[in-house]
Coordinates of C-alpha atoms in Angstrom, one line a residue:
Chain A
M9 CA -89.6 120.3 77.0
S10 CA -92.5 117.9 77.4
A11 CA -95.5 117.7 75.2
G12 CA -97.7 118.9 78.0
N13 CA -96.3 122.4 77.8
P14 CA -98.2 124.3 75.1
K15 CA -96.0 127.4 75.3
N16 CA -93.0 125.4 74.3
P17 CA -94.0 123.4 71.3
K18 CA -90.5 121.9 70.8
I19 CA -91.0 118.4 69.5
S20 CA -89.4 115.7 71.5
L21 CA -89.0 112.1 70.4
R22 CA -90.5 111.1 73.8
D23 CA -93.8 112.3 72.6
F24 CA -93.9 109.9 69.8
R25 CA -92.8 106.9 71.8
P26 CA -96.2 105.2 71.6
Q27 CA -96.4 105.6 67.9
I28 CA -92.8 104.4 67.5
S29 CA -93.4 101.3 69.5
R30 CA -96.5 100.6 67.4
I31 CA -94.3 100.9 64.3
E32 CA -91.8 98.5 65.9
R33 CA -94.5 96.1 66.7
R34 CA -95.8 96.3 63.1
L35 CA -92.4 95.7 61.7
F36 CA -92.1 92.7 64.0
L37 CA -95.4 91.4 62.8
K38 CA -94.4 92.0 59.2
Q39 CA -91.4 89.8 59.8
G40 CA -93.6 87.1 61.4
L41 CA -95.8 87.3 58.3
S42 CA -92.9 86.9 55.9
L43 CA -91.8 83.8 57.8
G44 CA -95.4 82.6 57.7
A45 CA -95.4 83.2 54.0
L46 CA -92.3 81.2 53.6
T47 CA -93.9 78.2 55.3
M48 CA -96.9 78.6 53.0
L49 CA -94.5 78.3 50.1
S50 CA -93.6 74.8 51.3
G51 CA -96.9 73.8 49.6
C52 CA -95.2 74.5 46.3
T53 CA -93.8 71.2 45.3
L54 CA -93.8 71.2 41.5
K55 CA -97.0 69.3 41.5
D56 CA -99.4 72.2 41.0
D57 CA -99.6 74.9 38.5
D58 CA -99.3 78.0 40.6
A59 CA -96.9 80.9 40.0
V60 CA -94.1 79.6 42.3
D61 CA -94.2 76.2 40.8
K62 CA -93.9 77.8 37.3
L63 CA -90.9 79.7 38.6
L64 CA -89.3 76.6 40.0
W65 CA -89.8 74.7 36.6
A66 CA -88.3 77.7 34.8
M67 CA -85.3 77.7 37.1
S68 CA -84.9 74.0 36.4
R69 CA -84.8 74.6 32.7
W70 CA -82.3 77.4 33.2
N71 CA -80.2 75.0 35.3
D72 CA -80.3 72.5 32.3
R73 CA -78.7 75.1 30.1
V74 CA -76.1 76.0 32.7
Q75 CA -75.2 72.4 33.2
A76 CA -74.9 71.8 29.4
A77 CA -72.6 74.8 29.3
I78 CA -70.5 73.5 32.2
F79 CA -70.3 70.0 30.7
D80 CA -66.8 69.3 29.4
P81 CA -66.9 66.3 27.0
A82 CA -63.2 65.6 27.7
K83 CA -63.5 65.5 31.5
L84 CA -63.5 61.9 32.8
A85 CA -65.2 60.7 35.9
R86 CA -62.8 59.4 38.5
T87 CA -62.1 55.7 38.2
Y88 CA -61.5 53.3 41.2
S89 CA -59.8 50.0 41.9
E90 CA -61.5 46.6 42.3
G91 CA -61.0 46.9 46.1
D92 CA -63.2 50.1 46.2
I93 CA -66.3 48.3 44.8
T94 CA -69.4 48.5 47.0
E95 CA -70.8 45.1 47.8
P96 CA -73.6 44.4 47.6
F97 CA -74.3 47.1 45.1
P98 CA -77.6 48.7 46.2
F99 CA -80.8 48.0 44.2
N100 CA -82.8 51.1 43.4
A101 CA -85.9 51.7 41.2
Y102 CA -89.3 53.3 41.5
Y103 CA -90.6 49.9 42.6
E104 CA -89.5 47.3 45.1
Q105 CA -86.9 44.7 44.1
P106 CA -89.2 41.7 43.5
M107 CA -91.0 43.8 40.9
A108 CA -87.9 44.1 38.8
P109 CA -88.4 42.6 35.3
V110 CA -86.7 39.3 34.4
I111 CA -85.8 39.1 30.8
Y112 CA -85.0 35.9 28.9
G113 CA -81.7 36.7 27.1
P114 CA -82.1 34.6 24.0
D115 CA -85.5 36.3 23.2
Y116 CA -84.2 39.8 23.9
Q117 CA -84.0 42.4 21.1
L118 CA -82.8 46.0 21.4
E119 CA -85.1 48.2 19.2
L120 CA -83.8 51.4 17.5
G121 CA -85.8 54.4 16.4
G122 CA -85.6 58.0 15.4
L123 CA -82.7 59.6 13.6
I124 CA -80.8 56.4 13.0
S125 CA -79.9 55.1 9.5
D126 CA -79.7 51.4 10.4
K127 CA -82.7 50.6 12.6
R128 CA -82.3 46.8 12.6
P129 CA -82.8 45.5 16.2
W130 CA -79.8 44.0 18.0
R131 CA -79.5 40.7 19.9
I132 CA -77.1 40.2 22.8
E133 CA -74.6 38.1 20.8
R134 CA -74.2 40.8 18.3
L135 CA -73.6 43.4 21.0
R136 CA -70.9 41.1 22.4
E137 CA -69.2 41.1 19.0
L138 CA -68.5 44.9 19.3
P139 CA -65.3 46.0 21.1
Q140 CA -65.8 45.6 24.9
T141 CA -64.5 47.8 27.6
S142 CA -65.1 48.2 31.4
Q143 CA -65.0 50.8 34.1
I144 CA -65.1 51.2 37.9
T145 CA -66.9 54.4 38.7
Q146 CA -69.0 56.0 41.3
H147 CA -72.7 55.9 41.0
I148 CA -74.4 59.0 42.7
C149 CA -78.0 58.8 43.4
V150 CA -80.2 61.9 43.4
E151 CA -81.2 61.0 46.9
G152 CA -77.6 61.6 48.0
W153 CA -76.1 58.1 48.5
S154 CA -73.4 56.8 46.4
A155 CA -71.9 53.4 45.5
I156 CA -68.9 52.3 43.4
G157 CA -69.5 49.6 40.8
K158 CA -67.9 47.9 37.8
W159 CA -69.7 47.9 34.5
G160 CA -68.6 46.4 31.2
G161 CA -69.9 46.6 27.7
V162 CA -69.6 48.7 24.5
A163 CA -68.6 52.3 24.5
F164 CA -71.9 54.1 23.6
K165 CA -70.2 56.3 21.1
T166 CA -69.0 53.2 19.2
F167 CA -72.5 51.8 19.2
L168 CA -74.1 55.1 18.0
E169 CA -71.5 55.3 15.2
R170 CA -72.1 51.7 14.3
I171 CA -75.9 52.1 13.9
G172 CA -75.5 55.4 11.9
A173 CA -77.1 57.6 14.5
D174 CA -77.3 61.3 13.7
T175 CA -74.9 62.6 16.3
T176 CA -75.7 66.2 15.4
A177 CA -79.2 65.5 16.9
K178 CA -79.9 66.9 20.4
Y179 CA -81.2 63.9 22.4
V180 CA -81.0 60.2 22.9
G181 CA -84.0 58.6 24.5
F182 CA -84.4 55.3 26.3
K183 CA -87.4 53.0 26.8
C184 CA -87.2 50.2 29.3
A185 CA -88.8 46.8 30.1
D186 CA -90.0 48.2 33.5
R187 CA -91.9 51.0 31.7
Y188 CA -89.2 53.4 32.9
S189 CA -87.9 56.0 30.5
T190 CA -85.3 58.7 30.4
S191 CA -83.2 60.7 28.0
I192 CA -79.8 62.4 27.8
D193 CA -78.2 65.1 25.7
M194 CA -76.0 64.1 22.8
P195 CA -72.7 65.4 24.2
S196 CA -73.2 63.2 27.3
A197 CA -74.2 60.3 25.0
L198 CA -70.9 60.7 23.1
H199 CA -68.8 61.0 26.3
P200 CA -65.9 58.4 26.3
Q201 CA -67.2 56.8 29.6
T202 CA -70.8 56.5 28.5
L203 CA -71.3 52.7 28.2
L204 CA -73.9 50.4 26.7
T205 CA -73.6 48.0 29.6
L206 CA -73.8 44.2 29.3
D207 CA -71.9 43.3 32.5
F208 CA -73.2 44.5 35.8
P209 CA -72.0 44.8 39.4
G210 CA -72.8 41.9 41.8
Q211 CA -73.2 38.2 41.1
P212 CA -73.3 37.0 37.4
G213 CA -76.8 36.1 36.5
E214 CA -78.4 38.6 38.8
T215 CA -81.0 40.6 36.8
K216 CA -81.8 43.4 39.2
Y217 CA -79.1 45.7 38.0
G218 CA -80.6 45.9 34.5
F219 CA -80.0 42.7 32.5
P220 CA -79.6 42.5 29.6
V221 CA -78.8 46.1 28.7
K222 CA -78.2 49.1 30.9
V223 CA -76.8 52.5 29.8
R224 CA -74.2 53.7 32.3
V225 CA -73.5 57.4 32.3
P226 CA -71.0 58.2 35.0
T227 CA -71.3 62.0 34.2
K228 CA -75.0 61.9 35.3
L229 CA -77.0 61.0 38.4
G230 CA -78.2 57.4 38.9
F231 CA -81.7 57.9 37.6
K232 CA -80.3 59.0 34.2
N233 CA -78.7 55.5 33.9
P234 CA -81.6 53.4 32.5
K235 CA -81.8 49.6 33.1
Y236 CA -83.5 46.9 31.1
V237 CA -83.3 49.1 28.0
T238 CA -85.5 47.8 25.2
E239 CA -85.4 50.8 22.8
I240 CA -83.0 53.5 22.0
F241 CA -84.0 56.5 19.8
V242 CA -82.4 59.7 18.6
T243 CA -84.4 62.9 18.4
N244 CA -84.4 66.7 18.4
D245 CA -87.4 66.9 20.7
N246 CA -86.6 66.5 24.3
P247 CA -88.3 63.2 25.2
G248 CA -88.2 63.9 29.0
G249 CA -88.5 60.8 31.2
Y250 CA -90.3 59.0 34.1
W251 CA -88.8 61.1 36.9
E252 CA -88.0 64.2 34.8
N253 CA -91.6 64.7 33.9
M254 CA -92.5 64.7 37.6
G255 CA -90.1 67.5 38.4
Y256 CA -86.5 66.1 38.8
N257 CA -84.0 68.2 36.9
W258 CA -83.7 66.9 33.4
F259 CA -79.9 67.4 32.8
S260 CA -78.9 66.1 36.2
G261 CA -75.2 66.0 35.3
S262 CA -72.4 65.2 37.8
Chain B
M2 CA -82.9 81.2 76.3
I3 CA -80.1 83.1 74.7
G4 CA -82.5 85.9 74.2
A5 CA -83.4 85.9 77.9
I6 CA -79.8 86.1 79.0
Y7 CA -79.2 88.8 76.5
K8 CA -82.2 90.8 77.8
R9 CA -80.8 90.7 81.3
L10 CA -77.4 91.8 80.2
E11 CA -78.9 94.7 78.2
K12 CA -81.0 95.7 81.1
D13 CA -78.0 95.6 83.4
R14 CA -76.1 97.8 81.0
R15 CA -78.9 100.4 80.7
N16 CA -79.3 100.6 84.5
Q17 CA -75.7 100.7 85.6
M18 CA -73.5 101.9 82.9
T19 CA -72.5 105.3 81.8
I20 CA -70.3 105.3 78.8
K21 CA -68.8 108.5 77.6
G22 CA -68.7 107.3 74.1
P23 CA -69.5 109.2 71.0
N24 CA -72.0 106.6 69.7
L25 CA -74.3 106.2 72.7
Q26 CA -76.1 109.5 72.8
R27 CA -79.1 108.3 71.0
S28 CA -81.1 111.4 71.5
D29 CA -78.6 113.5 69.6
P30 CA -80.6 114.6 66.5
K31 CA -77.5 114.3 64.3
L32 CA -76.9 110.8 65.4
S33 CA -80.5 109.8 64.8
D34 CA -80.1 110.8 61.2
R35 CA -76.9 108.9 60.8
I36 CA -77.1 105.8 58.7
I37 CA -75.6 102.9 60.7
H38 CA -76.5 100.1 58.2
P39 CA -75.8 101.1 54.6
L40 CA -78.7 100.5 52.2
F41 CA -76.7 98.0 50.2
V42 CA -76.1 96.0 53.4
R43 CA -79.7 96.1 54.4
I44 CA -81.0 94.9 51.0
T45 CA -78.5 92.1 50.7
H46 CA -79.1 91.2 54.3
W47 CA -82.8 90.5 53.8
I48 CA -82.4 88.8 50.5
N49 CA -79.8 86.6 52.1
A50 CA -82.2 85.9 55.0
L51 CA -84.7 84.6 52.5
A52 CA -82.1 82.6 50.6
V53 CA -80.7 81.0 53.8
F54 CA -84.2 80.0 54.9
I55 CA -84.9 78.5 51.4
M56 CA -81.5 76.7 51.3
I57 CA -81.7 75.3 54.9
M58 CA -85.3 74.2 54.8
S59 CA -85.1 72.5 51.3
G60 CA -81.6 71.1 52.3
L61 CA -83.1 69.3 55.3
K62 CA -85.7 67.7 53.0
I63 CA -82.9 66.6 50.6
Y64 CA -81.0 65.2 53.6
N65 CA -84.0 63.3 54.8
A66 CA -84.1 61.4 51.4
S67 CA -80.9 59.6 52.4
P68 CA -79.7 60.5 55.9
I69 CA -76.0 60.4 56.6
Y70 CA -76.6 59.9 60.4
P71 CA -79.3 58.2 62.3
L72 CA -81.2 61.5 62.4
Q73 CA -84.1 62.8 60.4
F74 CA -85.6 66.3 60.4
P75 CA -89.3 66.8 61.0
P76 CA -91.1 67.5 57.7
D77 CA -92.7 70.7 59.2
I78 CA -89.3 72.5 59.0
T79 CA -88.6 71.4 55.5
L80 CA -89.5 73.0 52.1
G81 CA -90.5 71.4 48.9
G82 CA -92.9 68.6 50.0
W83 CA -90.9 65.8 48.4
L84 CA -87.4 65.3 47.1
A85 CA -87.9 66.7 43.6
G86 CA -89.6 69.8 45.0
A87 CA -86.9 70.3 47.6
L88 CA -84.1 69.9 45.0
A89 CA -85.9 72.4 42.7
W90 CA -86.1 74.9 45.6
H91 CA -82.4 74.3 46.5
F92 CA -81.1 74.7 43.0
A93 CA -83.3 77.8 42.4
G94 CA -82.3 79.3 45.9
M95 CA -78.6 78.7 45.2
W96 CA -78.7 81.4 42.5
L97 CA -80.3 83.9 44.9
L98 CA -77.8 83.1 47.6
A99 CA -74.8 83.2 45.3
I100 CA -75.6 86.3 43.3
N101 CA -76.7 88.2 46.4
G102 CA -73.6 86.9 48.3
I103 CA -71.2 87.9 45.5
A104 CA -72.8 91.4 45.4
Y105 CA -72.4 91.7 49.1
L106 CA -68.7 90.6 49.1
V107 CA -67.9 92.9 46.2
Y108 CA -69.6 95.8 48.0
G109 CA -68.0 94.9 51.3
V110 CA -64.5 95.0 49.8
L111 CA -64.9 98.0 47.5
S112 CA -66.9 100.3 49.9
G113 CA -64.6 99.6 52.8
H114 CA -67.5 98.1 54.8
F115 CA -65.6 95.0 55.7
W116 CA -62.5 97.1 56.7
R117 CA -64.6 99.5 58.8
S118 CA -67.1 97.2 60.3
L119 CA -65.4 93.8 60.6
I120 CA -61.7 94.2 60.5
R121 CA -60.6 97.6 62.0
F122 CA -60.5 97.5 65.8
Q123 CA -59.2 101.0 66.8
P124 CA -62.4 102.4 68.2
M125 CA -62.2 99.8 70.9
A126 CA -58.9 101.0 72.1
A127 CA -60.5 104.3 73.1
Y128 CA -61.9 102.7 76.2
R129 CA -59.6 102.7 79.2
N130 CA -61.8 100.8 81.6
I131 CA -61.4 97.1 81.3
R132 CA -64.8 96.5 82.8
L133 CA -66.4 98.7 80.3
E134 CA -64.4 97.0 77.6
L135 CA -65.8 93.6 78.7
K136 CA -69.3 95.0 78.7
R137 CA -68.7 96.5 75.3
L138 CA -67.8 93.1 74.1
I139 CA -71.4 92.3 73.7
L140 CA -72.9 95.8 73.5
H141 CA -75.6 96.1 70.9
G142 CA -77.3 99.0 69.1
T143 CA -74.5 101.5 69.0
G144 CA -74.2 101.5 65.3
E145 CA -71.0 99.7 65.5
Y146 CA -70.4 95.9 65.5
N147 CA -69.1 94.8 68.8
P148 CA -66.1 92.3 68.9
V149 CA -68.3 89.3 69.3
Q150 CA -70.5 90.4 66.4
R151 CA -67.3 91.0 64.3
V152 CA -66.1 87.5 65.0
L153 CA -69.5 85.9 64.4
Y154 CA -70.3 87.9 61.2
T155 CA -66.8 87.1 59.8
A156 CA -67.2 83.4 60.7
V157 CA -70.6 83.2 59.1
I158 CA -69.3 84.7 55.8
W159 CA -66.7 82.0 55.7
I160 CA -69.3 79.3 56.6
V161 CA -71.5 80.4 53.7
I162 CA -68.5 80.3 51.4
L163 CA -67.7 76.8 52.6
L164 CA -71.3 75.8 52.0
V165 CA -71.2 77.2 48.5
F166 CA -68.0 75.3 47.5
S167 CA -68.9 72.0 49.2
G168 CA -72.3 72.4 47.5
L169 CA -70.8 73.0 44.1
T170 CA -68.7 69.8 44.7
M171 CA -71.8 67.8 45.4
W172 CA -73.6 69.3 42.4
K173 CA -70.8 68.6 39.9
P174 CA -68.3 66.1 41.3
V175 CA -67.1 65.3 37.8
Q176 CA -67.0 68.7 36.2
F177 CA -65.5 70.4 39.3
Q178 CA -63.2 67.5 40.2
S179 CA -60.3 69.6 41.4
L180 CA -62.8 71.0 43.9
A181 CA -64.0 67.5 44.7
H182 CA -60.4 66.4 45.2
F183 CA -59.9 69.3 47.6
F184 CA -62.9 68.3 49.7
G185 CA -61.9 64.6 49.6
G186 CA -64.6 63.4 47.2
Y187 CA -68.3 63.6 46.9
D188 CA -69.2 61.8 50.2
Q189 CA -66.8 63.8 52.2
A190 CA -68.1 67.1 50.7
R191 CA -71.6 66.0 51.7
K192 CA -70.6 65.7 55.3
I193 CA -68.8 69.0 55.2
H194 CA -71.9 70.6 53.6
F195 CA -74.0 69.1 56.4
F196 CA -71.9 70.4 59.3
A197 CA -71.4 73.8 57.7
M198 CA -75.2 74.0 57.5
L199 CA -75.4 73.2 61.2
G200 CA -73.0 76.0 61.9
L201 CA -75.1 78.4 59.8
A202 CA -78.3 77.3 61.5
L203 CA -76.7 77.8 65.0
F204 CA -75.5 81.3 63.9
T205 CA -79.0 82.1 62.7
L206 CA -80.5 80.9 66.0
I207 CA -78.2 83.1 68.0
H208 CA -78.4 86.0 65.6
V209 CA -82.2 86.1 65.5
S210 CA -82.6 85.5 69.3
I211 CA -80.4 88.5 70.1
A212 CA -82.0 90.7 67.4
M213 CA -85.4 90.0 68.9
A214 CA -84.1 90.5 72.5
V215 CA -82.4 93.9 71.8
K216 CA -85.1 96.4 71.0
G217 CA -84.7 98.4 67.8
T218 CA -82.1 96.2 66.1
I219 CA -84.6 94.7 63.6
E220 CA -86.1 98.1 63.0
S221 CA -82.7 99.7 62.3
M222 CA -82.0 96.8 59.8
F223 CA -85.0 98.2 57.8
T224 CA -84.5 101.9 58.4
G225 CA -80.8 101.9 58.5
R226 CA -80.9 104.4 61.4
L227 CA -80.5 103.9 65.2
A228 CA -83.8 103.1 66.7
Q229 CA -85.0 106.1 68.7
K230 CA -84.9 105.7 72.5
P231 CA -86.0 108.2 75.1
P232 CA -83.0 109.3 77.1
K233 CA -82.8 107.3 80.3
K234 CA -82.6 109.2 83.5
T235 CA -80.4 106.7 85.1
G236 CA -78.0 106.2 82.3
A237 CA -77.9 109.2 80.1
P238 CA -74.8 111.4 80.1
K239 CA -75.3 114.9 81.5

């Protein structure tokens, strides 16, 4: 029965016990290695050019397409009552609050560019002459927090039609007084709740929420809602944006 | 610690117990050839293990960006380096988790794996001795899930399903607003997602501890076969 008996060469598993336990150990090590490999991956942060980062970028572009397909232009974001409004509404930007730009209203001009037939700049008084509407919706930040606020102004679709924007184009881009920039897809720009905002949450006269012009897009994450907008342009080349170019998902729909 | 307790229980079992059950005669050559973990289960298991590690580690980094509770996770156990990196990992990993998970669920239903391994309890009834029954409750390595495994594995499947749907709610609270309504809104879904993650992490901790404590279980999750053990003089049936 045992391996020590040469006259009975019957193979028993017992004879291979040392080898088997070596294999077991190796498998165990292999697992340890794959866990180690996983922690090595934590170096992949979208900031380098290695293969994993390329894969993550490619997946993010794939997710843009999936989100565009999921987006239903008729689906409205939930609206809330005045009592639900978060006070004070949180300030958020890529800089601290004292760095927020203060714009003198009477000097302000909204510039237009790209695939727009009437590119004459707009002053606040003229924007006020367009039909005004307001909404109370939930602002969701990419960081995870949320706040409910009230925004008032001109339906963005109305504005785009008024300036003769090519609404068959793919993208609307925004440039801001704080050197921030972002861009959205045309279907989201034409969504009935997308708003060229002139009235902000909080106290009247506070500039930190984007005075004089913010674009409120309740179907997108907070960072896709530019403040202190100084230029709007329509294009077929994705303009990207401040955070998007660093690795945040471009579509970032809600 | 769980591992240590389990090791003692297993040692105790090997030394004292003699079970005349069809599945315990490990030296039986036919049994050693028998596949106890189907190939499909093994493949989806290891893909899922990778996906779960990606989702939990990147998720902890995302949580840290805006904690719900006065609690932050150490950066060493997170993935992605910064918020955008963690989100990219999370939203890439979700495809791996979901596609692999759906494949596993479809296989589990169609092949009868769920029925045989998770739901059906008849083989248990074969044991008359209540003491053996109790020991059997946590017995590992027989090629059959014990009752505790059945409960935990069934629970973890539902936890992952809960994670997927609460996650979809957070990802698209406007587009999937009936789902958001079901979970009580975005913020509520976020809390549910967090606690379901804790459940999954706890399961993983127990699962990995026991797998490491009971010799041969990890090996058989690769090979599909019972790990070969020399027959014990004290416990082997004559």
